[in-house]
Short mmCIF file of C-alpha atoms and ligand atoms in Angstrom, two decimals:
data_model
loop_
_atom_site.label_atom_id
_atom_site.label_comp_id
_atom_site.label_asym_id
_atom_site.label_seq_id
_atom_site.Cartn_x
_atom_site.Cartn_y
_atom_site.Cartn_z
CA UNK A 296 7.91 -21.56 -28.93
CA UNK A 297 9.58 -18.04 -30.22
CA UNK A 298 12.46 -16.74 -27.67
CA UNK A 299 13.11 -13.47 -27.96
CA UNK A 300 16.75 -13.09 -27.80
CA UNK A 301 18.85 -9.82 -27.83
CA UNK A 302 22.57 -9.55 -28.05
CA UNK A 303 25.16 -9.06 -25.14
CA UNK A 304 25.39 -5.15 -26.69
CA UNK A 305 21.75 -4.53 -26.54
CA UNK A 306 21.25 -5.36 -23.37
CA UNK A 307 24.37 -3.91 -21.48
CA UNK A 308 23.31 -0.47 -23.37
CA UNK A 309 19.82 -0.88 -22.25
CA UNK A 310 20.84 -1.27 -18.71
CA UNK A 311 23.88 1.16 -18.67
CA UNK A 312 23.01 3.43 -21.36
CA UNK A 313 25.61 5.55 -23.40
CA UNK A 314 24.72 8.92 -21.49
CA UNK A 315 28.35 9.37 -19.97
CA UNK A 316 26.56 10.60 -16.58
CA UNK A 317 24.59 7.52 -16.59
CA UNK A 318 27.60 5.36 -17.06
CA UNK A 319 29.41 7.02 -14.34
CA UNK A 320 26.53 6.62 -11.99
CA UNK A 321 26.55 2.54 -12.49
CA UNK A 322 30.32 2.77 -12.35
CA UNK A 323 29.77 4.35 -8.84
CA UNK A 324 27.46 1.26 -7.57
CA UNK A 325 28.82 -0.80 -5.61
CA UNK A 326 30.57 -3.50 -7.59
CA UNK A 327 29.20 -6.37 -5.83
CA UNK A 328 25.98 -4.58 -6.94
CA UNK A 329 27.41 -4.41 -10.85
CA UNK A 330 28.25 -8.01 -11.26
CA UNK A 331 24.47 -9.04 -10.23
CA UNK A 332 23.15 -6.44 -12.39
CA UNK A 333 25.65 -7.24 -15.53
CA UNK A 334 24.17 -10.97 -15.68
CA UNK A 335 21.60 -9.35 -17.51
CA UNK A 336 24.31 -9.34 -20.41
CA UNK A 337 26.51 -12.50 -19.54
CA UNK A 338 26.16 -15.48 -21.61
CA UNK A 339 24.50 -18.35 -20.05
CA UNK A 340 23.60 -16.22 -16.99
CA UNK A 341 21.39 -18.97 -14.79
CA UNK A 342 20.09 -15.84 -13.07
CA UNK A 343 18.64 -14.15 -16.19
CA UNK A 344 17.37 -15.25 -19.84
CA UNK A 345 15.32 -14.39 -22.52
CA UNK A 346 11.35 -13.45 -22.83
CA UNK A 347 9.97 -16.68 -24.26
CA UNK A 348 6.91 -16.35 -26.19
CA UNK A 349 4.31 -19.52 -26.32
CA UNK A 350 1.17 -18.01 -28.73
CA UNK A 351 -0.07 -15.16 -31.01
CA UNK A 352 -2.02 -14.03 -28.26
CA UNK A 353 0.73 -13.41 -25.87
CA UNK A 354 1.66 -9.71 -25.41
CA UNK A 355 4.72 -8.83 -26.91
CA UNK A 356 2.57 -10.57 -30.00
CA UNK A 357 -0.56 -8.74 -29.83
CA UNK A 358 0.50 -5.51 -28.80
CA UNK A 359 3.57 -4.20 -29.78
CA UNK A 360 4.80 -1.49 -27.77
CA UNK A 361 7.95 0.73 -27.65
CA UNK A 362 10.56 -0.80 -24.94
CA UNK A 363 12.00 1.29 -22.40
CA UNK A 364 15.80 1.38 -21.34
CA UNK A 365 17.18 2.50 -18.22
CA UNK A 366 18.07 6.18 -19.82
CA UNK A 367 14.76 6.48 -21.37
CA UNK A 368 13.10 5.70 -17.60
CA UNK A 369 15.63 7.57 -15.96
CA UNK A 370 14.87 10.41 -18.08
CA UNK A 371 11.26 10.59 -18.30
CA UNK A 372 9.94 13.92 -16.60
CA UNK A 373 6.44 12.69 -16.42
CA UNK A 374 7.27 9.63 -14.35
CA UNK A 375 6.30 9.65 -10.87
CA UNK A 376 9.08 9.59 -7.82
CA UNK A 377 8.66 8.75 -4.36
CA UNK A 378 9.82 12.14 -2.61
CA UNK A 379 10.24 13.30 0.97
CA UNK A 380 6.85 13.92 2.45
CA UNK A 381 5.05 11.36 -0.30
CA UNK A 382 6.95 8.10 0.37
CA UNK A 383 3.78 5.58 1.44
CA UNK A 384 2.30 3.04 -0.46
CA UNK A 385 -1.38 2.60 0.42
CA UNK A 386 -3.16 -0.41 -0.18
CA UNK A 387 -7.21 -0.34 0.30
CA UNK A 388 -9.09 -3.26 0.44
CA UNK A 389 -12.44 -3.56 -1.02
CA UNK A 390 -15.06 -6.27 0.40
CA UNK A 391 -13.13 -9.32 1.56
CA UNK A 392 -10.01 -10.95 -0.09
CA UNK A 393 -10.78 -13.88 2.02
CA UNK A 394 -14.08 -16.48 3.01
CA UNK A 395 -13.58 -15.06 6.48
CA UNK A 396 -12.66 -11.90 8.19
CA UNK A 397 -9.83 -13.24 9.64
CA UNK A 398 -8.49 -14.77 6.69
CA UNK A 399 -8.97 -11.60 4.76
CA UNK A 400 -6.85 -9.78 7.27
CA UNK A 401 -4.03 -12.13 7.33
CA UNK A 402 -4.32 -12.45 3.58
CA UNK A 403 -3.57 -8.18 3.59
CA UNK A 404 -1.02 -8.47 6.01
CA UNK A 405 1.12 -10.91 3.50
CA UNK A 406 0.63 -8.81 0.56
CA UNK A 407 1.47 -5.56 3.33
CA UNK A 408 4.79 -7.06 4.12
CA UNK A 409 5.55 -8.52 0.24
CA UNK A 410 5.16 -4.86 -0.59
CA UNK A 411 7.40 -3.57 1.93
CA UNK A 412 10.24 -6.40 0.60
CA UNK A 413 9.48 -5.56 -2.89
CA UNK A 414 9.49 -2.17 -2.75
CA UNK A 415 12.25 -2.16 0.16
CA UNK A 416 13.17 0.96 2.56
CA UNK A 417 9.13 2.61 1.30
CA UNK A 418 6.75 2.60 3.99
CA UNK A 419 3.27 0.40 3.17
CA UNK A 420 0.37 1.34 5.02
CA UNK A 421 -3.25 -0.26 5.15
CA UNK A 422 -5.88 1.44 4.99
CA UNK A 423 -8.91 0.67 6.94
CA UNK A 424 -11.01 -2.29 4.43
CA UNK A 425 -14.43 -1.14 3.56
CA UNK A 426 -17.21 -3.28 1.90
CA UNK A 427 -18.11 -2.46 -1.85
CA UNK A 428 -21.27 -0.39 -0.99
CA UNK A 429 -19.06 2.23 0.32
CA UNK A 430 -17.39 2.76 -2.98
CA UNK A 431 -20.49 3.98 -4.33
CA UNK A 432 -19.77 2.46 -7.71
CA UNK A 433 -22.01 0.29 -10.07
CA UNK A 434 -22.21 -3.15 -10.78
CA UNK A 435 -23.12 -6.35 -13.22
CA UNK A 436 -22.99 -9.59 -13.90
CA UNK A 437 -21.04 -10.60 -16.48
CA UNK A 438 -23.11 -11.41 -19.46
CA UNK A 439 -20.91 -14.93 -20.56
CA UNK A 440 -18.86 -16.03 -16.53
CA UNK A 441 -21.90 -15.12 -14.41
CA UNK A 442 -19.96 -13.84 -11.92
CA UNK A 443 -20.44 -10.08 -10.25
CA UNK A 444 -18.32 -7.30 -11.50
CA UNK A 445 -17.77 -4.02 -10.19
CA UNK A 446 -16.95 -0.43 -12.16
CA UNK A 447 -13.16 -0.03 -12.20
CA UNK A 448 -13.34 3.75 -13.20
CA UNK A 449 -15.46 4.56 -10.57
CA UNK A 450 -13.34 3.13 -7.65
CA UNK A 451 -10.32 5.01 -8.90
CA UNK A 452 -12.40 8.05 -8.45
CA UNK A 453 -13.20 6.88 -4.61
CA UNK A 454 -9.12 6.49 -4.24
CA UNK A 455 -8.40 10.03 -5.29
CA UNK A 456 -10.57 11.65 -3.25
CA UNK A 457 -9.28 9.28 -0.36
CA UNK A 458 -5.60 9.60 -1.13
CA UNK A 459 -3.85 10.43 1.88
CA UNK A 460 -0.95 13.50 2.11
CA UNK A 461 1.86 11.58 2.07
CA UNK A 462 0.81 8.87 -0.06
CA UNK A 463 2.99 8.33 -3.04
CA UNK A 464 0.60 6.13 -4.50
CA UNK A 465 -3.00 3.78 -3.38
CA UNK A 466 -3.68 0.93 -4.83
CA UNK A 467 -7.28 -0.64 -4.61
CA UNK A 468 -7.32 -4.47 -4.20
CA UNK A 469 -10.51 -6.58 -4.53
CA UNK A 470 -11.33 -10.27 -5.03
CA UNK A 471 -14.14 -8.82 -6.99
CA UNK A 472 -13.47 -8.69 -10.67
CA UNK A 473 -13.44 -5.16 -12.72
CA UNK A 474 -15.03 -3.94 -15.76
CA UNK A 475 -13.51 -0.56 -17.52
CA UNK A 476 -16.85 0.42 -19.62
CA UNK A 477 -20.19 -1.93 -20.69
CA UNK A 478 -18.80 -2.71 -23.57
CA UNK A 479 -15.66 -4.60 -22.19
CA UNK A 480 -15.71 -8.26 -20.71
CA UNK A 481 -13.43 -7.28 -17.88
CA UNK A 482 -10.38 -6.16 -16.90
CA UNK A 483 -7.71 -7.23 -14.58
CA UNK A 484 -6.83 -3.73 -13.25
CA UNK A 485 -6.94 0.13 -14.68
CA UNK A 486 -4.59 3.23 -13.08
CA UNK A 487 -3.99 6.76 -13.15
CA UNK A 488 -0.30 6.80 -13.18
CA UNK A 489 -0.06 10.68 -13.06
CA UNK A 490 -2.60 10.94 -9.69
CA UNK A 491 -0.63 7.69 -8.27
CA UNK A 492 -3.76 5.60 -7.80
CA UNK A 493 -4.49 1.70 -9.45
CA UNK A 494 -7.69 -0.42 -8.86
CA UNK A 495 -6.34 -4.36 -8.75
CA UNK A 496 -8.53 -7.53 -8.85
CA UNK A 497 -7.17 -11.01 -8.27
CA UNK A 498 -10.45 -12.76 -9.04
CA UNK A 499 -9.59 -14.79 -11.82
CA UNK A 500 -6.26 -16.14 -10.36
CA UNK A 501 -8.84 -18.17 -8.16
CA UNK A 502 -7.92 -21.84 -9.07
CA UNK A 503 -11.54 -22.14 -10.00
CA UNK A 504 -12.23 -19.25 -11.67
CA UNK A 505 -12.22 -20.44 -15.26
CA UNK A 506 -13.57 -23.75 -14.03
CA UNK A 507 -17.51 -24.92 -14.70
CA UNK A 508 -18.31 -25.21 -11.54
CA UNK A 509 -16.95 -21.85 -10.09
CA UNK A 510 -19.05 -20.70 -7.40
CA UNK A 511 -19.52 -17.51 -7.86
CA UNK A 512 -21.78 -17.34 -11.00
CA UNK A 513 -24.89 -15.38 -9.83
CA UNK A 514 -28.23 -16.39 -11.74
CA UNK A 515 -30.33 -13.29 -11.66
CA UNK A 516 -29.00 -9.58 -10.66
CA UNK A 517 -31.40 -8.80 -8.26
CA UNK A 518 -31.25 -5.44 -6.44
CA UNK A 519 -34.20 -3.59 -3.90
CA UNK A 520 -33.01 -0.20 -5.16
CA UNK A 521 -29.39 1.53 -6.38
CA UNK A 522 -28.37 1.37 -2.89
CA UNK A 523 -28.66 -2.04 -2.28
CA UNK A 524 -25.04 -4.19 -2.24
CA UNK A 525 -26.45 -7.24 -0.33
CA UNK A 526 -25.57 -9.18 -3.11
CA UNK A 527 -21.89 -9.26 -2.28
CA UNK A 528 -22.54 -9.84 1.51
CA UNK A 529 -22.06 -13.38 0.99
CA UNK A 530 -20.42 -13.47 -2.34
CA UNK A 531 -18.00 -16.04 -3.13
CA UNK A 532 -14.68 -16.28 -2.54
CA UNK A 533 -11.95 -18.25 -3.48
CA UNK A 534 -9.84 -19.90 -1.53
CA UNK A 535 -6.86 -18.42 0.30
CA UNK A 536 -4.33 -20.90 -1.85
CA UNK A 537 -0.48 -20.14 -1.71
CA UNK A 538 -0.98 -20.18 -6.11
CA UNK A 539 -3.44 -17.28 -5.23
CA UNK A 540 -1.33 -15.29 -3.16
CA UNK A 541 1.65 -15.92 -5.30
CA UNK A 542 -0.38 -14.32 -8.24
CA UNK A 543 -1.92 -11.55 -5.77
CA UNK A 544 1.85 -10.42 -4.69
CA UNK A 545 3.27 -10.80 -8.81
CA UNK A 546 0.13 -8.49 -9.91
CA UNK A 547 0.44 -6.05 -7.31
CA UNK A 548 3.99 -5.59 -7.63
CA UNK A 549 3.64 -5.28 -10.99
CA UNK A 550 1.13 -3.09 -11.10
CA UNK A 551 3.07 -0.31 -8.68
CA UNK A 552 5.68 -0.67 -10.76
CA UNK A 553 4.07 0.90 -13.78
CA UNK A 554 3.04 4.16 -10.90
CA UNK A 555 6.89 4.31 -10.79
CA UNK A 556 6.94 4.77 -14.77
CA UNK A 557 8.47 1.24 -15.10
CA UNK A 558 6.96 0.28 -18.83
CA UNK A 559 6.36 -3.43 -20.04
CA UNK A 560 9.83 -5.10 -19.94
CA UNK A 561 11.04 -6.23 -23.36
CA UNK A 562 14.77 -6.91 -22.89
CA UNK A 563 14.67 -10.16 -20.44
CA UNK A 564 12.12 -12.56 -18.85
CA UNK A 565 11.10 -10.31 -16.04
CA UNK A 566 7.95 -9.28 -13.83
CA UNK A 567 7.33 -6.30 -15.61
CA UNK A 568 6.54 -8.42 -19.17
CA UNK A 569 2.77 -7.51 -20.52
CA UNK A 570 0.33 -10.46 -19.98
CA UNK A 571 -2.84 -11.28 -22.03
CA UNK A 572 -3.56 -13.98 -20.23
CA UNK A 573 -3.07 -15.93 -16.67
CA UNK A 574 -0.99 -18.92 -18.45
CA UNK A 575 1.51 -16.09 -19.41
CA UNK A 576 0.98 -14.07 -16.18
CA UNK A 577 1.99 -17.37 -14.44
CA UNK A 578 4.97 -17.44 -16.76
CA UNK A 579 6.26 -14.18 -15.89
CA UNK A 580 9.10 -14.53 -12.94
CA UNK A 581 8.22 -13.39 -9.21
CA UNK A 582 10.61 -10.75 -9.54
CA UNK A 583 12.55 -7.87 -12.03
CA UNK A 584 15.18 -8.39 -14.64
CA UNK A 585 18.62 -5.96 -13.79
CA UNK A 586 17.32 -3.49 -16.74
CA UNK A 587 13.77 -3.44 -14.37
CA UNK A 588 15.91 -3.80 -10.94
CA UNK A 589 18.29 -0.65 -11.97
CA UNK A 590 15.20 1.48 -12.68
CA UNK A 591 13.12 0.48 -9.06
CA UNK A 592 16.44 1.07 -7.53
CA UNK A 593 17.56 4.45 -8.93
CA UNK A 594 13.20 5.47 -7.88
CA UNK A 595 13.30 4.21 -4.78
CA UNK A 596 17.29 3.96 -3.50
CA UNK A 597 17.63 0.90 -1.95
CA UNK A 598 20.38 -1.60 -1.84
CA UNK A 599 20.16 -4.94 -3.44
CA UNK A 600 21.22 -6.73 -0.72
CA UNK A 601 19.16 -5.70 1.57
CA UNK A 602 15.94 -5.61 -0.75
CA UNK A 603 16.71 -9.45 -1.31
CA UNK A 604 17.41 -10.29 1.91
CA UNK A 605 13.47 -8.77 3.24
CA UNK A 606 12.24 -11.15 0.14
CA UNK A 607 13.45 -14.07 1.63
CA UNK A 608 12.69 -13.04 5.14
CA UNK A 609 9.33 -12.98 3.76
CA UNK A 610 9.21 -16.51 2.71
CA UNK A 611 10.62 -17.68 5.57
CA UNK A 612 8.76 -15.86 8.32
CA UNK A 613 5.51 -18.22 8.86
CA UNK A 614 3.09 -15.59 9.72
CA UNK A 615 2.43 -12.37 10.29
CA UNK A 616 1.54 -12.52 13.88
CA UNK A 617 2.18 -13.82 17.50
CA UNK A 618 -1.60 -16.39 17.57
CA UNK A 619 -4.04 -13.78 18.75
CA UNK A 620 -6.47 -14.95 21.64
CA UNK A 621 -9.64 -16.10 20.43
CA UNK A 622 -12.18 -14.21 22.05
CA UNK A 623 -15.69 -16.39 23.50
CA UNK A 624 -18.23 -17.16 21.52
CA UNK A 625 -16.96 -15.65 18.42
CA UNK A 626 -18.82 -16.80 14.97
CA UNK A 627 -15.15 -17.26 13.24
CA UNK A 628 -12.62 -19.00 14.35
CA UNK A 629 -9.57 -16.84 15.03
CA UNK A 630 -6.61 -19.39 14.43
CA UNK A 631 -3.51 -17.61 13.22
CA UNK A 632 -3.26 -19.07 9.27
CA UNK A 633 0.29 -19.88 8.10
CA UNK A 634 1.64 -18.23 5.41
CA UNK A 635 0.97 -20.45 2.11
CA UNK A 636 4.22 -20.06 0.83
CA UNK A 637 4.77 -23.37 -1.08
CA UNK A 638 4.81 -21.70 -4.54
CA UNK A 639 7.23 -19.54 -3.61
CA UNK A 640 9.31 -21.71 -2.59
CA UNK A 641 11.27 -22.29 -6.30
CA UNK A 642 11.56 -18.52 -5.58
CA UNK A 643 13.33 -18.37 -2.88
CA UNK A 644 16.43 -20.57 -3.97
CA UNK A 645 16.31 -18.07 -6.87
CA UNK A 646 16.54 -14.87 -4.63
CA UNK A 647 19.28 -17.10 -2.61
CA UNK A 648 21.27 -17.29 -5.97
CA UNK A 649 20.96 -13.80 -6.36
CA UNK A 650 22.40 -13.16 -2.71
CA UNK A 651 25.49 -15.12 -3.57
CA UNK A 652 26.70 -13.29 -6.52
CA UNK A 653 25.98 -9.93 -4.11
CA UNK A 654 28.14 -11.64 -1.34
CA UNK A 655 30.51 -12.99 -3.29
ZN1 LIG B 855 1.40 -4.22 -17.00
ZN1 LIG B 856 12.61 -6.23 -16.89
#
């Protein structure tokens, strides 16, 4: 195992900067606010440590990439900024995240009000879930896993046309998995930073997924004409595990991150670090390192305390909902799920850390 280890110097420049107006804008944070964000640079900080690195085929390995400091964020003209009139996060749903409807719609709910913790004092809004066929896009089966796959290009050209006014951003979300082009095996997600929209799939963070006897492997593609999308009408899904929403809520997160211009964190372990695979996306932290934190914050204006405090409110709520009434002779049954929240849970004593040094 390779840690990749920068000094004190490195990293208080990276989150600081040397830009004298930058410097006087963290000097004019609150300084409760300071001494969270300057563990990023303390010795033996138990809040904050370094990117570890486990095989040649983890990210930082296999593709090297410029890192990005809080000047060179703050000053990029091209990223994109949440501004009066465009301050919504949109999150569309495509086919069924869960084995029933009402599981799906809890299941959007979580990941609605992660988003709103995560990206704290931004409004998220769902949009009304449609089934594949409406997407118009095209589909396969995977040559080697069997399982369907559905074009990722061509539902990021269904979300622009869809994006609403005041959307800063929509992100897609399927339990379908995504391929970019024929040639490619798949792909965990593609966006269009500069038109704000991202197409996400949390297929293969199934438990099963990899697994021999996954369920969803089809045989034969079999289709009556262009049109016809029965296939996914009772396609599998996987179940609606707390390790599966826990993955859902780190990808999505990470993924609007990069629509705010935040680049793959180099400087500390941190939920903006690249993955190449799901062992290393598990690896990755639930939540950003100060460098990451200072650039959401100076995007979207929140303060720490408060942004923490909604995570763990998060955790702890139970569910969504007041238990709905289960209307007669309904096919599903309408029980109100609890929130899976066990693998969290390491999470939350983290965030709870975090709060202390903020309270202090
Ligand atoms: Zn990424
Ligand atoms: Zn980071």
């Amino acid at each position: 195992m390779q840690t990749v280890r920068h000094s004190e110097h490195t990293l208080k420049t990276a989150l600081i900067s040397k830009n004298p107006e930058l410097v006087k804008q963290y000097e004019q944070l609150d300084p409760r606010e300071q001494r969270l964000l300057n563990e990023a640079f303390r010795p033996g900080s138990d809040l904050f440590g370094p990117i570890t690195l486990h095989s040649p085929s983890d990210w930082i390995i296999s593709h090297p990439e410029a890192p990005q400091d809080f000047e060179e964020f703050f000053s990029d003209l091209h990223r994109k900024s949440p501004s009066s009139g465009k301050q919504t996060i949109y999150i569309q749903c495509i086919g069924l995240l869960g084995n029933t409807r009402s599981i799906s719609e809890e299941y959007l709910k979580w990941l609605k009000g992660y988003c709103e913790a995560f990206f704290y004092g931004l409004t998220v809004k769902l949009l009304e879930p449609i089934p594949v066929s409406a997407t118009r896009c095209s589909f396969r089966v995977n040559d080697s896993t069997r399982n369907l796959q559905i074009h990722a290009g061509q539902i990021l050209t269904f979300l622009k046309k869809k994006k609403p006014e005041d959307a800063f951003c929509v992100v897609g979300i399927t339990m379908i998995d995504l391929y970019p082009r024929d040639s490619w095996n798949f792909v965990f997600g593609q966006a269009s930073l500069t038109e704000g929209v991202g197409i996400f799939s949390f297929a293969r963070y199934g438990t099963d997924f990899y697994s021999s006897h996954y369920k969803g492997k089809v045989k034969k593609l079999e289709r009556k004409s262009s049109s016809d999308y029965s296939v996914f009408d009772d396609y599998y899904l996987p179940e609606a595990t707390s390790v599966l929403l826990l993955r859902s809520c780190k990808t999505l997160t990470h993924e609007i991150g990069h629509i705010f211009g935040l680049r793959h964190c180099q400087w500390l372990a941190c939920l903006m670090q690249g993955s190449n695979h799901l062992e290393e996306a598990d690896r990755r932290p639930l939540d950003l390192c100060p460098i990451c934190l200072r650039k959401l914050q100076s995007a979207v204006g929140f303060r720490l305390r408060d942004r923490y405090k909604a995570l763990v409110k998060w955790i702890d709520a139970e569910s969504t909902d007041t238990p709905r009434v289960t209307p007669k002779h309904s096919r599903e049954e309408l029980v109100t799920l609890p929130k899976p929240v066990e693998a969290f849970k390491e999470w939350k004593e983290w965030i709870t850390r975090c709060l202390a040094v903020l309270q202090k």
